[in-house]
Amino acid sequence: MLKTPDLLLFFCLVGATNALYKQWIPDTNYANGTNWDKGDVPCGNDIALFPGQKKVSVFVESMHAVREMRLPIDGEFILNPGAGFYVLSGQDPGCGAGVTAQFKDSEPLQWFNPTLWQAAATLDDLQHGNLLFSVHEESVPCQHDDVVFKALSSFRVDTGSSQANIPVKSVSVLGKMFERKSDFYKYLRSKSGQLQFQGSSAVTIGNPGCQDPSGCDCGNSANHQQICGTVTCNPASCKKPLLPIGHCCEMCGAIVTVYYATGFNLHNYRERIRHLFLTSSQYNSIQLGMSKVLKSQKLMGIIPFGTSPEIQVVILDGQSGALAETLARDIVRDAGSHGSKLGITGMEFQASSGSSSEQSGSIAGTVVGAVFSALLVITLIIVLVFLVRKGVVRMPSMPSVPSTLPWQRNTDAGLDGTIDHGFDNPMFDKPDTLSDIPGLYEANRNSIALTESGVYFINPSYDENSADITV
Ligand SMILES: *[C@@H]1O[C@H](CO)[C@@H](O)[C@H](O)[C@H]1NC(C)=O
């Protein structure tokens, strides 16, 4: 049996999950004027026409007067208790001369269209319109998310994609929440399910929620093409447009990158930023999205060898990006004084004005990060020397390179306290540094022979276990 404190702890942990609710925006409701070609719901003198060959699933919430109704071959009305249709014996005085109103094209809409979803941290927030901004990939339901189709609503969604499955945590349809795979599978096979969900990919539920307090990767990068195929980008008219990870379009604003350690809680930090800054009138035009993303790591800037998690904060101000930059600086300043309590070990930002942070300030953990970086660099040197001695690796000749340059960069950049960054920054993650220097790049490629031996000396340091050292 769990004792009370254990139980409390258990609930705290459960409460700390970081999945979001994603709600489908469009509906195919009878009472929604936008679903009718005339822009209005038919009234007592009108003919309601559903095109014969089109399938429909139409939710009817209340009683509607209509003169005549033509129905399609295949489809369904979902009637709320007390809902229905009736015909008036005389004229409907409030209804005009009477028209034929046609139910608009009810072709299913794309699941992977990010503009058709809205996100919130809780169901309550969804209801009250406290919505969260996300990059395009994360606007579409992520693998840990709860998917919500509005309770008093019908819809038709096309789940076609290149993937066989679309995994999510749960799906709510018409106020009923499905959490068990088999239940939802059965629903999908039902008449309603088939009218509502179409397409080659199966939405599968029962995926665990995000159990990591520091957040979870959305998992939609495999669908990037599909998602961005539905998005039209406006040209970004600022000096240096930025492209956040998971976004389809370049934007004007700022991106803050947060490096974290144990103790960091994404939900709490999001709330902190909201209360500290977003509620102030100065920032009420700001859109801010915060999530864990996997930044791909590239050896020498070209050879991908893995990913490292970091928290990406995307800030848009709908204008030049100047206000976004001010907020980014505020956030970095806040982390400078409270970062260690929040589990933040480092932070940097880029703004579309072209400015970026050199250094996030003296955050506790910076020192730790620098020490680890230094240790790693020393280890690397030892391993390299060893391999050179053994003749496994030949040293590249780098006569024209000021040898201090990469290492200095390391001490500047090793703020994050994670091994990955501390290690890859100095040499490999700054392709510019290397490629700027003619000859070196070539030399490296030729003599370090990454394809064979090089891989072996890189691997130990990038081993997954290395993450444990930071913790
Ligand atoms: C009507 O439908 C449109 C598009 O499907 C949707 O954006 C809008 O929110 C709906 N209106 C209401 C009142 O639900």
Coordinates of C-alpha atoms and ligand atoms in Angstrom, one line a residue:
M1 CA 0.0 0.0 0.0
L2 CA 1.1 3.5 -0.7
K3 CA 1.4 5.8 2.3
T4 CA -0.1 9.2 1.9
P5 CA 3.1 11.1 1.2
D6 CA 3.9 8.5 -1.6
L7 CA 0.4 9.0 -3.0
L8 CA 0.9 12.7 -3.0
L9 CA 4.2 12.4 -4.7
F10 CA 2.6 10.1 -7.2
F11 CA -0.1 12.6 -8.1
C12 CA 2.5 15.4 -8.2
L13 CA 4.4 13.4 -10.8
V14 CA 1.3 12.6 -12.8
G15 CA 0.3 16.3 -12.7
A16 CA 3.7 17.2 -14.0
T17 CA 3.2 15.6 -17.4
N18 CA 3.8 17.9 -20.3
A19 CA 1.4 16.7 -23.0
L20 CA -1.1 19.2 -24.4
Y21 CA -4.7 19.1 -25.6
K22 CA -5.1 19.7 -29.3
Q23 CA -8.5 20.6 -30.5
W24 CA -9.8 20.3 -34.0
I25 CA -11.3 23.7 -35.0
P26 CA -13.6 23.1 -38.0
D27 CA -17.0 21.5 -37.6
T28 CA -19.7 20.2 -39.9
N29 CA -22.6 21.4 -37.7
Y30 CA -26.0 22.2 -39.1
A31 CA -26.2 25.4 -37.1
N32 CA -22.9 26.8 -38.3
G33 CA -23.6 29.4 -41.0
T34 CA -20.2 28.9 -42.6
N35 CA -21.1 25.4 -43.5
W36 CA -23.9 26.7 -45.9
D37 CA -23.3 28.2 -49.3
K38 CA -25.4 31.3 -48.5
G39 CA -23.5 31.9 -45.2
D40 CA -26.7 31.4 -43.2
V41 CA -28.4 28.4 -41.6
P42 CA -31.6 27.6 -43.6
C43 CA -34.8 28.8 -41.9
G44 CA -38.5 28.0 -42.2
N45 CA -39.0 29.1 -45.8
D46 CA -35.8 27.6 -47.2
I47 CA -34.9 24.3 -48.8
A48 CA -31.9 22.6 -47.1
L49 CA -30.0 20.7 -49.8
F50 CA -27.3 18.1 -49.1
P51 CA -25.6 17.2 -52.4
G52 CA -26.6 13.6 -53.3
Q53 CA -23.2 12.0 -53.8
K54 CA -21.4 13.6 -50.9
K55 CA -21.1 11.8 -47.6
V56 CA -21.9 13.9 -44.6
S57 CA -21.8 13.7 -40.8
V58 CA -23.9 16.6 -39.5
F59 CA -24.5 17.4 -35.8
V60 CA -27.8 19.0 -35.0
E61 CA -27.9 20.7 -31.7
S62 CA -31.4 22.1 -31.5
M63 CA -34.8 22.3 -33.4
H64 CA -34.7 23.8 -36.9
A65 CA -37.6 24.9 -39.1
V66 CA -37.2 24.0 -42.8
R67 CA -39.6 24.0 -45.8
E68 CA -38.0 21.0 -47.5
M69 CA -34.9 18.9 -47.0
R70 CA -33.0 16.9 -49.6
L71 CA -30.7 14.2 -48.2
P72 CA -27.6 12.6 -49.6
I73 CA -27.3 8.8 -50.3
D74 CA -24.8 8.3 -47.5
G75 CA -24.5 10.2 -44.3
E76 CA -25.7 10.8 -40.8
F77 CA -27.4 13.3 -38.6
I78 CA -26.2 13.3 -35.1
L79 CA -29.1 14.6 -33.0
N80 CA -28.6 16.2 -29.7
P81 CA -31.4 15.4 -27.2
G82 CA -34.3 17.7 -28.2
A83 CA -32.9 18.4 -31.6
G84 CA -34.8 17.8 -34.9
F85 CA -36.5 19.4 -37.8
Y86 CA -40.0 20.6 -38.3
V87 CA -42.1 22.2 -41.2
L88 CA -44.2 25.2 -40.6
S89 CA -47.8 25.2 -41.9
G90 CA -47.6 28.8 -43.0
Q91 CA -44.8 31.2 -43.8
D92 CA -41.8 31.8 -41.4
P93 CA -42.1 35.6 -40.8
G94 CA -38.5 36.0 -39.9
C95 CA -37.1 34.1 -42.8
G96 CA -37.4 36.1 -46.1
A97 CA -38.7 34.8 -49.4
G98 CA -37.0 31.4 -49.1
V99 CA -34.0 30.1 -50.9
T100 CA -32.3 26.8 -51.6
A101 CA -29.4 26.6 -49.2
Q102 CA -26.8 24.0 -50.0
F103 CA -24.6 22.4 -47.4
K104 CA -21.1 23.2 -48.5
D105 CA -18.5 20.7 -49.7
S106 CA -18.1 18.3 -46.9
E107 CA -14.9 16.7 -48.1
P108 CA -12.8 15.8 -45.1
L109 CA -10.1 18.2 -44.1
Q110 CA -6.5 17.4 -43.6
W111 CA -5.4 16.1 -40.1
F112 CA -1.9 17.4 -40.9
N113 CA -3.0 21.0 -41.6
P114 CA -1.6 22.9 -38.6
T115 CA -4.1 25.8 -39.0
L116 CA -7.0 23.5 -38.2
W117 CA -5.9 22.8 -34.6
Q118 CA -5.6 24.8 -31.4
A119 CA -3.6 23.8 -28.4
A120 CA -3.9 24.3 -24.7
A121 CA -2.3 23.0 -21.5
T122 CA -5.6 21.8 -19.9
L123 CA -9.2 21.1 -21.0
D124 CA -10.2 24.1 -19.0
D125 CA -7.8 26.4 -20.9
L126 CA -9.2 25.0 -24.2
Q127 CA -12.7 26.0 -23.1
H128 CA -11.7 29.4 -21.9
G129 CA -9.6 30.1 -25.0
N130 CA -6.3 30.2 -23.1
L131 CA -4.5 28.8 -26.1
L132 CA -0.9 28.1 -26.7
F133 CA 1.1 29.1 -29.7
S134 CA 3.1 26.3 -31.3
V135 CA 5.4 25.8 -34.3
H136 CA 3.7 24.1 -37.2
E137 CA 4.8 20.6 -36.5
E138 CA 3.5 20.9 -33.0
S139 CA 0.2 22.5 -33.9
V140 CA -0.8 19.1 -35.2
P141 CA -1.3 16.6 -32.4
C142 CA 1.9 15.1 -31.1
Q143 CA 2.4 11.6 -30.0
H144 CA 1.8 12.3 -26.3
D145 CA -1.2 14.6 -26.8
D146 CA -4.9 14.3 -26.0
V147 CA -6.9 15.0 -29.2
V148 CA -10.2 16.7 -28.8
F149 CA -13.1 17.0 -31.2
K150 CA -15.5 19.4 -29.7
A151 CA -18.3 17.8 -27.7
L152 CA -21.3 19.2 -29.5
S153 CA -19.8 18.9 -33.0
S154 CA -19.5 16.8 -36.0
F155 CA -16.4 16.8 -38.3
R156 CA -14.8 15.0 -41.1
V157 CA -11.0 14.5 -41.0
D158 CA -8.6 13.1 -43.6
T159 CA -5.8 11.2 -41.9
G160 CA -4.0 10.3 -45.0
S161 CA -0.2 10.4 -44.7
S162 CA 2.9 8.5 -45.5
Q163 CA 2.9 6.9 -42.1
A164 CA 0.8 3.8 -41.3
N165 CA -0.2 5.1 -37.9
I166 CA -0.8 8.4 -36.2
P167 CA -0.1 7.7 -32.5
V168 CA -1.6 9.9 -29.9
K169 CA -2.5 9.5 -26.2
S170 CA -6.3 9.8 -26.4
V171 CA -9.1 11.0 -28.7
S172 CA -12.4 12.6 -27.6
V173 CA -15.3 12.5 -30.0
L174 CA -18.7 14.0 -29.2
G175 CA -17.8 14.3 -25.5
K176 CA -16.6 10.7 -25.2
M177 CA -13.0 10.2 -24.5
F178 CA -11.3 7.1 -25.9
E179 CA -8.2 5.9 -24.0
R180 CA -8.1 2.3 -24.9
K181 CA -6.8 1.2 -28.2
S182 CA -9.5 -1.5 -28.8
D183 CA -12.4 0.8 -27.9
F184 CA -11.3 3.4 -30.4
Y185 CA -10.5 0.8 -33.0
K186 CA -14.1 -0.4 -32.7
Y187 CA -15.4 3.2 -33.0
L188 CA -13.4 3.8 -36.1
R189 CA -15.0 0.7 -37.7
S190 CA -18.5 2.0 -36.8
K191 CA -20.6 4.0 -39.3
S192 CA -19.9 7.3 -37.5
G193 CA -16.3 6.5 -37.2
Q194 CA -16.0 5.8 -40.9
L195 CA -17.7 9.0 -41.8
Q196 CA -15.6 11.1 -39.5
F197 CA -12.2 9.6 -40.0
Q198 CA -11.0 8.9 -43.5
G199 CA -7.7 8.3 -45.1
S200 CA -4.9 5.8 -45.2
S201 CA -3.4 6.3 -41.8
A202 CA -5.0 5.0 -38.6
V203 CA -5.2 7.2 -35.6
T204 CA -4.0 4.9 -32.8
I205 CA -4.5 5.8 -29.2
G206 CA -3.0 4.5 -25.9
N207 CA 0.3 6.1 -26.4
P208 CA 1.7 7.0 -22.9
G209 CA 1.5 10.7 -22.0
C210 CA 4.8 12.6 -21.7
Q211 CA 6.3 11.5 -18.4
D212 CA 9.3 13.7 -18.6
P213 CA 8.8 16.9 -16.6
S214 CA 11.3 18.6 -18.9
G215 CA 8.9 17.9 -21.8
C216 CA 8.9 15.5 -24.7
D217 CA 9.7 15.7 -28.4
C218 CA 6.5 16.1 -30.4
G219 CA 7.4 13.3 -32.8
N220 CA 6.0 15.0 -35.9
S221 CA 9.3 15.6 -37.7
A222 CA 8.6 12.5 -39.9
N223 CA 5.5 14.4 -41.1
H224 CA 7.3 17.6 -41.7
Q225 CA 6.7 17.5 -45.5
Q226 CA 3.1 16.7 -45.2
I227 CA 2.5 19.4 -42.6
C228 CA 4.4 22.1 -44.4
G229 CA 2.7 21.1 -47.7
T230 CA -0.5 22.6 -46.3
V231 CA 1.1 25.9 -45.1
T232 CA 1.5 29.0 -47.2
C233 CA 4.3 31.2 -45.9
N234 CA 4.2 35.0 -46.0
P235 CA 7.5 36.5 -46.9
A236 CA 9.4 37.6 -43.7
S237 CA 10.4 41.2 -44.0
C238 CA 13.1 41.6 -41.5
K239 CA 16.9 41.8 -41.5
K240 CA 17.5 38.2 -40.5
P241 CA 14.5 35.9 -40.7
L242 CA 14.7 32.9 -38.3
L243 CA 13.5 29.4 -38.9
P244 CA 12.6 27.7 -35.7
I245 CA 12.9 23.9 -35.5
G246 CA 9.6 22.3 -36.5
H247 CA 8.3 25.5 -38.2
C248 CA 7.5 25.6 -41.9
C249 CA 8.1 29.3 -42.5
E250 CA 10.8 31.8 -41.7
M251 CA 9.6 34.4 -39.3
C252 CA 10.5 37.7 -37.7
G253 CA 10.9 37.5 -34.0
A254 CA 13.3 35.8 -31.6
I255 CA 14.3 32.3 -30.6
V256 CA 15.5 31.6 -27.1
T257 CA 17.3 28.3 -26.6
V258 CA 17.2 26.9 -23.0
Y259 CA 19.6 24.3 -21.8
Y260 CA 18.4 22.5 -18.8
A261 CA 19.3 19.9 -16.2
T262 CA 17.3 17.7 -13.8
G263 CA 14.8 19.8 -12.0
F264 CA 13.6 21.7 -15.0
N265 CA 9.9 21.5 -15.5
L266 CA 8.6 22.7 -18.8
H267 CA 5.0 23.3 -17.7
N268 CA 6.1 25.4 -14.7
Y269 CA 8.6 27.4 -16.7
R270 CA 5.9 28.1 -19.3
E271 CA 3.6 29.3 -16.6
R272 CA 6.4 31.4 -15.1
I273 CA 7.1 33.2 -18.3
R274 CA 3.4 33.7 -18.8
H275 CA 2.9 35.3 -15.4
L276 CA 6.1 37.3 -15.4
F277 CA 5.9 38.7 -18.9
L278 CA 3.0 37.7 -21.1
T279 CA 0.3 39.1 -18.8
S280 CA 1.8 42.6 -18.9
S281 CA 0.2 45.0 -21.4
Q282 CA 3.6 45.7 -23.0
Y283 CA 3.6 42.1 -24.3
N284 CA 0.0 41.5 -25.2
S285 CA 0.7 41.3 -28.9
I286 CA 3.3 38.5 -28.3
Q287 CA 2.9 34.9 -29.4
L288 CA 5.2 32.6 -27.5
G289 CA 5.7 28.9 -28.0
M290 CA 7.8 26.8 -25.8
S291 CA 8.7 23.1 -26.3
K292 CA 11.4 20.5 -26.2
V293 CA 12.9 20.0 -29.6
L294 CA 15.7 17.7 -30.9
K295 CA 18.4 19.7 -32.5
S296 CA 20.3 17.6 -34.9
Q297 CA 24.0 17.4 -34.3
K298 CA 26.4 17.5 -37.2
L299 CA 29.9 16.5 -37.3
M300 CA 31.9 19.1 -39.2
G301 CA 28.6 20.7 -40.0
I302 CA 27.7 18.0 -42.5
I303 CA 27.6 14.5 -41.1
P304 CA 24.6 14.0 -38.9
F305 CA 25.3 11.8 -35.9
G306 CA 22.5 12.3 -33.5
T307 CA 20.2 14.8 -31.8
S308 CA 20.3 16.7 -28.6
P309 CA 17.3 17.9 -26.7
E310 CA 16.8 21.5 -25.8
I311 CA 14.0 23.8 -25.0
Q312 CA 13.1 26.1 -27.9
V313 CA 11.2 29.3 -27.1
V314 CA 9.8 30.9 -30.2
I315 CA 8.6 34.5 -29.9
L316 CA 6.6 36.4 -32.5
D317 CA 5.4 39.9 -32.2
G318 CA 3.6 40.2 -35.5
Q319 CA 5.9 43.0 -36.5
S320 CA 9.6 43.6 -37.0
G321 CA 10.7 41.4 -34.2
A322 CA 11.9 44.3 -32.0
L323 CA 9.4 43.6 -29.3
A324 CA 10.2 39.9 -29.5
E325 CA 13.8 40.7 -28.9
T326 CA 13.0 42.8 -25.9
L327 CA 11.1 39.9 -24.4
A328 CA 14.0 37.5 -25.3
R329 CA 16.4 39.7 -23.3
D330 CA 14.0 39.8 -20.4
I331 CA 13.7 36.1 -20.4
V332 CA 17.5 35.7 -20.5
R333 CA 17.9 38.2 -17.7
D334 CA 15.3 36.3 -15.6
A335 CA 17.3 33.1 -16.1
G336 CA 20.4 34.9 -15.2
S337 CA 19.1 35.5 -11.7
H338 CA 16.8 32.6 -11.1
G339 CA 18.1 30.0 -13.6
S340 CA 19.7 27.7 -11.1
K341 CA 16.5 27.3 -9.1
L342 CA 14.6 26.5 -12.3
G343 CA 17.0 23.8 -13.5
I344 CA 18.3 26.0 -16.3
T345 CA 21.9 25.7 -17.0
G346 CA 22.3 28.0 -19.9
M347 CA 20.4 30.1 -22.4
E348 CA 21.0 32.0 -25.6
F349 CA 18.9 33.8 -28.1
Q350 CA 18.8 34.9 -31.7
A351 CA 16.7 37.8 -32.9
S352 CA 15.7 38.7 -36.4
S353 CA 17.2 42.1 -35.9
G354 CA 20.5 40.2 -36.3
S355 CA 21.5 40.4 -32.7
S356 CA 22.1 37.4 -30.5
S357 CA 23.4 36.7 -27.1
E358 CA 27.1 36.1 -26.7
Q359 CA 26.6 34.6 -23.4
S360 CA 23.7 34.2 -21.1
G361 CA 25.3 35.6 -18.1
S362 CA 26.6 34.1 -14.9
I363 CA 24.2 31.2 -14.3
A364 CA 25.1 28.6 -11.9
G365 CA 25.8 25.5 -13.9
T366 CA 27.8 27.6 -16.4
V367 CA 30.9 26.7 -14.4
V368 CA 29.9 23.1 -14.3
G369 CA 29.3 23.1 -18.0
A370 CA 32.6 24.8 -18.7
V371 CA 34.5 22.3 -16.5
F372 CA 32.9 19.4 -18.2
S373 CA 33.6 20.9 -21.6
A374 CA 37.2 21.3 -20.6
L375 CA 37.4 17.7 -19.3
L376 CA 35.9 16.5 -22.5
V377 CA 38.2 18.5 -24.6
I378 CA 41.2 17.1 -22.7
T379 CA 39.8 13.6 -23.0
L380 CA 39.4 14.1 -26.7
I381 CA 43.0 15.3 -27.0
I382 CA 44.3 12.3 -25.1
V383 CA 42.3 9.9 -27.3
L384 CA 43.4 11.7 -30.4
V385 CA 47.0 11.7 -29.4
F386 CA 46.7 8.0 -28.6
L387 CA 45.1 7.2 -31.9
V388 CA 47.7 9.3 -33.7
R389 CA 50.5 7.4 -31.9
K390 CA 48.8 4.1 -32.9
G391 CA 48.7 5.3 -36.4
V392 CA 44.9 4.9 -36.6
V393 CA 44.4 8.6 -37.3
R394 CA 46.7 10.9 -39.1
M395 CA 46.8 14.5 -37.9
P396 CA 45.5 17.0 -40.4
S397 CA 48.0 19.6 -41.1
M398 CA 46.6 23.0 -40.1
P399 CA 49.4 25.5 -40.4
S400 CA 47.2 28.5 -41.1
V401 CA 44.8 27.9 -38.2
P402 CA 45.2 29.9 -35.0
S403 CA 44.9 26.9 -32.8
T404 CA 43.3 28.9 -29.9
L405 CA 40.2 29.7 -31.9
P406 CA 38.2 26.6 -31.5
W407 CA 39.1 26.1 -27.9
Q408 CA 38.2 29.7 -27.0
R409 CA 34.9 29.2 -28.5
N410 CA 34.4 26.3 -26.2
T411 CA 34.8 28.3 -23.1
D412 CA 32.4 30.9 -24.4
A413 CA 29.9 28.5 -25.6
G414 CA 30.1 25.8 -22.9
L415 CA 27.3 27.4 -20.9
D416 CA 24.8 24.7 -21.3
G417 CA 26.2 22.2 -18.9
T418 CA 25.4 19.4 -21.1
I419 CA 28.1 17.2 -22.4
D420 CA 26.8 17.2 -25.9
H421 CA 27.1 20.9 -26.4
G422 CA 30.2 21.4 -24.3
F423 CA 31.8 18.9 -26.6
D424 CA 30.5 19.5 -30.0
N425 CA 30.6 23.3 -29.9
P426 CA 34.3 23.8 -29.9
M427 CA 35.1 21.8 -33.0
F428 CA 32.2 20.5 -34.8
D429 CA 29.1 22.5 -34.4
K430 CA 30.5 25.6 -35.8
P431 CA 30.9 24.7 -39.4
D432 CA 31.5 28.3 -40.3
T433 CA 34.7 28.4 -38.3
L434 CA 36.1 25.5 -40.1
S435 CA 34.8 26.1 -43.5
D436 CA 36.0 29.6 -43.4
I437 CA 39.5 28.4 -43.3
P438 CA 40.4 27.1 -46.7
G439 CA 42.3 23.9 -46.7
L440 CA 41.4 22.8 -43.2
Y441 CA 38.1 21.4 -44.1
E442 CA 39.6 19.4 -46.9
A443 CA 42.5 18.3 -44.8
N444 CA 40.1 17.0 -42.2
R445 CA 38.1 15.1 -44.6
N446 CA 41.1 13.5 -46.1
S447 CA 43.1 12.6 -43.1
I448 CA 40.8 11.9 -40.3
A449 CA 38.9 9.4 -42.4
L450 CA 35.8 9.7 -40.4
T451 CA 34.1 6.9 -42.2
E452 CA 36.5 4.4 -40.8
S453 CA 38.4 5.1 -37.7
G454 CA 37.0 8.5 -36.9
V455 CA 33.8 7.1 -35.8
Y456 CA 35.4 5.1 -33.2
F457 CA 37.1 7.9 -31.4
I458 CA 34.0 10.1 -31.5
N459 CA 31.6 7.5 -30.2
P460 CA 32.8 7.1 -26.6
S461 CA 32.1 10.7 -25.8
Y462 CA 28.8 10.8 -27.4
D463 CA 27.6 7.7 -25.8
E464 CA 24.2 8.0 -24.4
N465 CA 25.6 7.3 -21.0
S466 CA 27.5 10.6 -21.1
A467 CA 24.2 12.3 -20.3
D468 CA 24.3 10.7 -16.9
I469 CA 27.4 12.7 -16.0
T470 CA 25.5 15.9 -16.1
V471 CA 22.7 14.7 -14.0
Ligands
LIG1 C1 -18.1 27.3 -37.8 O1 -17.3 26.6 -38.6 C2 -16.0 27.2 -38.9 C3 -15.3 26.4 -39.9 O2 -15.6 25.0 -39.8 C4 -15.3 27.3 -37.5 O3 -14.1 28.0 -37.7 C5 -16.1 28.1 -36.6 O4 -15.5 28.2 -35.3 C6 -17.5 27.5 -36.5 N1 -18.4 28.4 -35.7 C7 -18.9 28.1 -34.5 C8 -19.8 29.1 -33.9 O5 -18.7 27.0 -34.0

